[in-house]
Every structure is written in structure tokens, then in C-alpha cells.
CSV table of C-alpha atoms and ligand atoms in Angstrom, one decimal:
chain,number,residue,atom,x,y,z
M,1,UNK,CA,199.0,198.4,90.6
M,2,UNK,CA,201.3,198.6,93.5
M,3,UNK,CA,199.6,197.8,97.3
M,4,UNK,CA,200.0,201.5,98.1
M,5,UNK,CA,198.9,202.5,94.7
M,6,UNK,CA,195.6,200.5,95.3
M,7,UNK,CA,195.4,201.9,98.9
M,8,UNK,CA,195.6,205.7,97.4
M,9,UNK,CA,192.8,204.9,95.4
M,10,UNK,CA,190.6,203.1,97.6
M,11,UNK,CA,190.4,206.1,100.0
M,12,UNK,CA,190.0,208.5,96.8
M,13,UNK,CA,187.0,206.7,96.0
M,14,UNK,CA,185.7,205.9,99.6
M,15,UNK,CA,186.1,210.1,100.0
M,16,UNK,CA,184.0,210.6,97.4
M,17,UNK,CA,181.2,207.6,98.3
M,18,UNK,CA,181.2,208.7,102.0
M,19,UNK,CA,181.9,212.0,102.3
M,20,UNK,CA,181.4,212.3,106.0
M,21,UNK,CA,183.1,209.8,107.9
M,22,UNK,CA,182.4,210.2,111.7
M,23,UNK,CA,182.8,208.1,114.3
M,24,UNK,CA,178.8,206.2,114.8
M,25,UNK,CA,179.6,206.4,118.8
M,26,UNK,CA,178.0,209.3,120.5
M,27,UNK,CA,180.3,211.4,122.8
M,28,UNK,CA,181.2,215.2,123.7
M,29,UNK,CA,184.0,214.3,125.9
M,30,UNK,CA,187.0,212.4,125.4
M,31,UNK,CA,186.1,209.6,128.5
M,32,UNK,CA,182.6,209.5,127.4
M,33,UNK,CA,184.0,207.9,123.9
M,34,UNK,CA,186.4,205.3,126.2
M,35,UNK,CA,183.4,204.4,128.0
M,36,UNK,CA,181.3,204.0,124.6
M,37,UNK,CA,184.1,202.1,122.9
M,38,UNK,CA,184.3,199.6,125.8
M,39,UNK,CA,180.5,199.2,125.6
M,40,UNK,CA,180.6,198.6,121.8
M,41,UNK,CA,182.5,195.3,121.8
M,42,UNK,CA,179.7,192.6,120.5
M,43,UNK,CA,177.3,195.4,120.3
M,44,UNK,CA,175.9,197.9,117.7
M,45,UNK,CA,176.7,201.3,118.4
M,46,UNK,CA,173.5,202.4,118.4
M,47,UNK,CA,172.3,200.3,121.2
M,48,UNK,CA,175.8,201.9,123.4
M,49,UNK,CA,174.2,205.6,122.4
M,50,UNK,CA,171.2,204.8,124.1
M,51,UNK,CA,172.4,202.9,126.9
M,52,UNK,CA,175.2,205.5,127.6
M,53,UNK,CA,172.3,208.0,128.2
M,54,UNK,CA,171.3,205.9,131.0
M,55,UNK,CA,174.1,206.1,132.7
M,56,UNK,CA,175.3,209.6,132.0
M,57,UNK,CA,172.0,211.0,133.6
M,58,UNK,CA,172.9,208.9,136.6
M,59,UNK,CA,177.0,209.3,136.8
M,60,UNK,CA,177.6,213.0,134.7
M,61,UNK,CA,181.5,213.1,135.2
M,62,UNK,CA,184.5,210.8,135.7
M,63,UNK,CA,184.5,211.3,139.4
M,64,UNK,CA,181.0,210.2,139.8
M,65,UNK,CA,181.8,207.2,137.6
M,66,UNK,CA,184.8,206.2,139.1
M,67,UNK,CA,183.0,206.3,142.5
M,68,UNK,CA,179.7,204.4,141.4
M,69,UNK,CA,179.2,200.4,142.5
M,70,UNK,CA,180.2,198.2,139.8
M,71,UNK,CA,177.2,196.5,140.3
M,72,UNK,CA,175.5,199.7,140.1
M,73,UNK,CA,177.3,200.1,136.4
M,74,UNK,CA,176.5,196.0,135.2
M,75,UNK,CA,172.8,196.6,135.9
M,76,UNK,CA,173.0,200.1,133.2
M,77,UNK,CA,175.4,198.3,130.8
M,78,UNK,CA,173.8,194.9,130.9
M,79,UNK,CA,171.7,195.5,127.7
M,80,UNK,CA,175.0,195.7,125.5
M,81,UNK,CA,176.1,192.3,126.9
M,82,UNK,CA,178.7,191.6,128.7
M,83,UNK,CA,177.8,193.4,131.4
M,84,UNK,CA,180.2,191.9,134.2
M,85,UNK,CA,183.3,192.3,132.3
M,86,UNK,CA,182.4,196.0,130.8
M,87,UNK,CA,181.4,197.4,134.5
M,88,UNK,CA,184.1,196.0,135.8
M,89,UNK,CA,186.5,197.6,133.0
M,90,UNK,CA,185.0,201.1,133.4
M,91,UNK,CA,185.1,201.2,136.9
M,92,UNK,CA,188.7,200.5,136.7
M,93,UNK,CA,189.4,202.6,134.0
M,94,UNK,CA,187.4,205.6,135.3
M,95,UNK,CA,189.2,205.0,138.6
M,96,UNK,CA,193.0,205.3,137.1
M,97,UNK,CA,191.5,208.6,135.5
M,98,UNK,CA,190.4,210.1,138.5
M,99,UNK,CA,193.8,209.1,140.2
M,100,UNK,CA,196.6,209.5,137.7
M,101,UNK,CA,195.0,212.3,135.2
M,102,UNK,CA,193.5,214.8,137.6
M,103,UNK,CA,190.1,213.1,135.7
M,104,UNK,CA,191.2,213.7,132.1
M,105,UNK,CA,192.1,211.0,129.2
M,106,UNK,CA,195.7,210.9,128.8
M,107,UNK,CA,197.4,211.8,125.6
M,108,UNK,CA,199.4,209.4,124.4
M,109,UNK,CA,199.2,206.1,122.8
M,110,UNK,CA,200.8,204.2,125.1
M,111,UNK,CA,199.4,205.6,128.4
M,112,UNK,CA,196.0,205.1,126.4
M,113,UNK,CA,196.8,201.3,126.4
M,114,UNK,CA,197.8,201.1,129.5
M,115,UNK,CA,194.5,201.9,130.8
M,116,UNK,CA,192.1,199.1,132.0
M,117,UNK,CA,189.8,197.3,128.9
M,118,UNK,CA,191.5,199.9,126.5
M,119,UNK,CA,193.3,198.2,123.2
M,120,UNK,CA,194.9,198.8,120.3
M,121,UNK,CA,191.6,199.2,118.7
M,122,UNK,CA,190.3,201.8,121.2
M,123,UNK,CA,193.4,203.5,121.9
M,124,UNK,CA,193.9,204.2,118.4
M,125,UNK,CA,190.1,205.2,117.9
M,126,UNK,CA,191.3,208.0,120.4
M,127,UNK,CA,194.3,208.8,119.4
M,128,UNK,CA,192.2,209.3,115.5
M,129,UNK,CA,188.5,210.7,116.5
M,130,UNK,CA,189.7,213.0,120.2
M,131,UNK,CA,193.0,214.0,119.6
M,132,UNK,CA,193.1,214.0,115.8
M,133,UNK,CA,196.5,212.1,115.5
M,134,UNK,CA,197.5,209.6,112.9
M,135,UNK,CA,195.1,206.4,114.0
M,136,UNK,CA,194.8,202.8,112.3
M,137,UNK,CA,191.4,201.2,113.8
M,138,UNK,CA,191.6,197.6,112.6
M,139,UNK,CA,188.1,196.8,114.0
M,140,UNK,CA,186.0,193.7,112.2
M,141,UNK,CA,185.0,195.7,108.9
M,142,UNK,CA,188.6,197.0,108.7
M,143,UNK,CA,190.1,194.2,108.5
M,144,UNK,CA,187.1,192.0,106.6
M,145,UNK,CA,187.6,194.6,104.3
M,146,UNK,CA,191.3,194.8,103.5
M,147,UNK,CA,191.9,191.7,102.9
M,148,UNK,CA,189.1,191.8,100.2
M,149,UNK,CA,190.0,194.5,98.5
M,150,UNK,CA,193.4,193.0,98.3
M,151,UNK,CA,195.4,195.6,100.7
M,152,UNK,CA,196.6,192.5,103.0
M,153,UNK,CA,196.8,189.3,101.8
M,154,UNK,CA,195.5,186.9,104.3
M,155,UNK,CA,195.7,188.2,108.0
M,156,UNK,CA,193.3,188.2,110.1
M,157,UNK,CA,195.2,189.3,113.4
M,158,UNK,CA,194.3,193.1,114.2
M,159,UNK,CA,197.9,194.3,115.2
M,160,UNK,CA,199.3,192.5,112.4
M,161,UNK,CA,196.2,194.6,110.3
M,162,UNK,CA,197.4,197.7,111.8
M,163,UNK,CA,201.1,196.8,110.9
M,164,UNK,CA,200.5,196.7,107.5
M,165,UNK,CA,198.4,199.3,107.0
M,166,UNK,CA,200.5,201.7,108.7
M,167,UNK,CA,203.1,201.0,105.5
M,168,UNK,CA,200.4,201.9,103.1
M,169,UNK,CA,197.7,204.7,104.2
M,170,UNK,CA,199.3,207.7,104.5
M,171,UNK,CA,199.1,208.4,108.4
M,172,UNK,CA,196.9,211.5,108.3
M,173,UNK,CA,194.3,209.5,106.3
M,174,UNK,CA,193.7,206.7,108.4
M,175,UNK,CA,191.2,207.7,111.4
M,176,UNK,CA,189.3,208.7,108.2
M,177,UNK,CA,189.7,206.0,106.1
M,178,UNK,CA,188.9,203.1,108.8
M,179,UNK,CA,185.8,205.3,109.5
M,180,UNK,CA,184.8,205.0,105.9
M,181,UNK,CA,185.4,201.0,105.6
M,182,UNK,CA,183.1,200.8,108.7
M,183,UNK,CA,180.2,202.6,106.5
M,184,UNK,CA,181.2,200.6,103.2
M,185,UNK,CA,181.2,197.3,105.3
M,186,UNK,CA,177.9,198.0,106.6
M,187,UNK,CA,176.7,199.4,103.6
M,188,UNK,CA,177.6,197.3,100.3
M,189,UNK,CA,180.8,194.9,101.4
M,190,UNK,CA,179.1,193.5,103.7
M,191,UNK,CA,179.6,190.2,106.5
M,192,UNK,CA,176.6,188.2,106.7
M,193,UNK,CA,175.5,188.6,103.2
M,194,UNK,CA,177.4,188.0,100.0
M,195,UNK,CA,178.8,191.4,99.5
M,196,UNK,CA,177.3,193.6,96.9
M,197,UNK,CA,180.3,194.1,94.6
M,198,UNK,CA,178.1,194.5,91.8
M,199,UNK,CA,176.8,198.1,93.1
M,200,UNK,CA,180.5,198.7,94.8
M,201,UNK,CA,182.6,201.9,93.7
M,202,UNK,CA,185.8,199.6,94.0
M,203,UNK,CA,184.1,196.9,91.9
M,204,UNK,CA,187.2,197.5,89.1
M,205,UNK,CA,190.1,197.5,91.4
M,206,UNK,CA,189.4,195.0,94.0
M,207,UNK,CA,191.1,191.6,94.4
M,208,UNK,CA,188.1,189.9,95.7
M,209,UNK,CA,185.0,191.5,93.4
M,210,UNK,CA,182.6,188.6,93.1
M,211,UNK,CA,184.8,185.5,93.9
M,212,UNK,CA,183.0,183.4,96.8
M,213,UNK,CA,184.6,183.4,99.7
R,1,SF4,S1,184.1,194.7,95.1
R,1,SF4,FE1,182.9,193.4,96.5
R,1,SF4,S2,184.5,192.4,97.8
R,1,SF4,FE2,185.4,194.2,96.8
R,1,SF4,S3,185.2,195.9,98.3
R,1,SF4,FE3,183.5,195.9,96.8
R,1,SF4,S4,181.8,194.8,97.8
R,1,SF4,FE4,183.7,194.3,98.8
């Protein structure tokens, strides 16, 4: 089986094992999910969906967020940890909203970048879950996962993930199909624990089924 050939049946069987495959960060706006995916670095995104409450109730737009003390923002945003750094990005980003987008996200990957504390792995989780355009979110699961299963041999660097998985996954599958390795990593190939190939729909196909890592 060819890398692509295994890569078109991985997210056959990953549609059928997780049928929905949403994004675990609460949002209804675009900037809400910017601020949420900034908040969710070393932190569960559960914890983010209730801290973000917090902080909606206080600041409810990007105007009001843009204009709130950075202190102000640490002491909402301290319970997801790293509270200095994360403030201090959403302030910043909030701010180059407000200024250069009339108070909208902008629309394209590279002005999505460009915006403070955003990276590749938030940018494309826009690009994917917002603006429903071809996304490859090489987050830790993605890329735990891949080289498992056998779809990368090997690298551990997120860009270089998100390289070569752009030459396999068809690109209108891939916002999907990262969403679903986030569930199966959680779920049955998972980090801390020995993974549970034994109970794993990929079991037959994967490179890595039961060999210790
Ligand atoms: S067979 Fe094991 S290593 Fe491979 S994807 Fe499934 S749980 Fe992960």
C-alpha cells in the first residue's frame, strides 16, 4: 500500500469511527476561536471553554478586548497557564484587529499568520473550522499519530508534518481528518498510555500496531 493509499483509508475508517468531527473549542465568532486557540496551548480545551466565559461576560466584542488592561486579561486567563504570554498575545492580536480589519479576522492564510501569537497550527485551524478552506492542523495528536500509523516516517517538526501531509490528504479532507486524529488520539491511540491498538479500527493497516515505542 502506497502512503496515499494508506492515507485514503485511514480517513475512510476514521469517518466511519467518528462521525462527527468538530472542533472541542467553544466559539460563535471567528475571533472568539483565535482567542480560544491561543488559550489552548498546554491546556485542555475544556478548561479554555470555561475560562473563555469569564472573559466574554467581561470583554463581549473585539473592541472591548482590544481596549482591556493586559493585566486585566492575565488575571481571567491565568487558570490556563501561561497567563503573561497569552494576555499579552491577545491584547496584541485583538488590537491589530480592531486597527487593520475594521474588528473582523482576516481571510487569508498569510494575514492569519501575521497576526500576533497566531501559527501555522492556529492559522490553519481557521482557515479549516471558520472559513471552511483546505486546513492541515499538525497539533500534538496529529502528528503523534501519523508517524504511527506510518503516514510520515519519523518527523516530529509541525511544518515539516504539515508539508507532508499536504502531498497525501486530499485538501478538502484535512480540517476533518486532523479533527478526527485529535478524538482517536484521545480516545484509543493514545500519549501517556501504551496505545490501545488492540481495540483500534486501523489495527490491520498501521505501521506501528503493538510495537513499543
Ligand atoms: S494500531 Fe495502535 S499505534 Fe496504530 S493507530 Fe491504532 S492505536 Fe495507534
Amino acid at each position: 500500500m502506497t502512503k496515499q493509499e494508506l492515507a485514503l483509508e485511514i480517513i475512510d475508517r476514521l469517518k466511519k469511527e467518528y462521525p462527527d468531527a468538530d472542533c472541542t473549542l467553544d466559539y460563535d465568532q471567528a475571533w472568539k476561536l483565535l482567542v480560544s486557540v491561543r488559550l489552548a496551548a498546554q491546556c485542555t480545551d475544556a478548561r479554555v471553554n470555561v475560562v473563555v466565559e469569564k472573559l466574554y461576560e467581561k470583554y463581549p466584542d473585539v473592541k472591548a478586548l482590544a481596549a482591556a488592561p493586559v493585566e486585566d486579561i492575565e488575571a481571567i486567563v491565568k487558570p490556563c497557564g501561561l497567563g503573561h504570554s497569552k494576555a499579552r498575545d491577545i491584547s496584541a492580536c485583538m488590537k491589530v484587529l480592531e486597527e487593520k480589519y475594521d474588528g473582523n479576522v482576516p481571510t487569508t492564510f498569510d494575514e492569519l499568520l501575521a497576526l500576533p501569537g497566531v501559527g501555522r497550527k492556529s492559522a490553519n485551524l481557521i482557515m479549516g473550522d471558520v472559513f471552511g478552506k483546505p486546513a492541515i492542523v499538525t497539533d500534538t495528536h496529529c502528528i503523534r499519530l501519523v508517524n504511527r500509523m506510518g503516514l510520515v516516517d519519523g518527523i516530529k517538526d509541525p511544518k515539516r508534518v504539515e508539508m507532508a501531509l499536504w502531498k497525501l490528504i486530499p485538501p478538502e479532507e484535512g480540517s476533518d481528518f486532523c479533527h478526527r486524529l485529535v478524538n482517536h488520539g484521545r480516545e484509543v491511540c493514545t500519549a501517556r498510555t501504551k496505545p490501545y491498538c488492540e481495540k483500534c479500527c486501523l489495527q490491520d493497516i498501521c505501521v506501528k500496531n503493538g510495537v513499543e515505542e
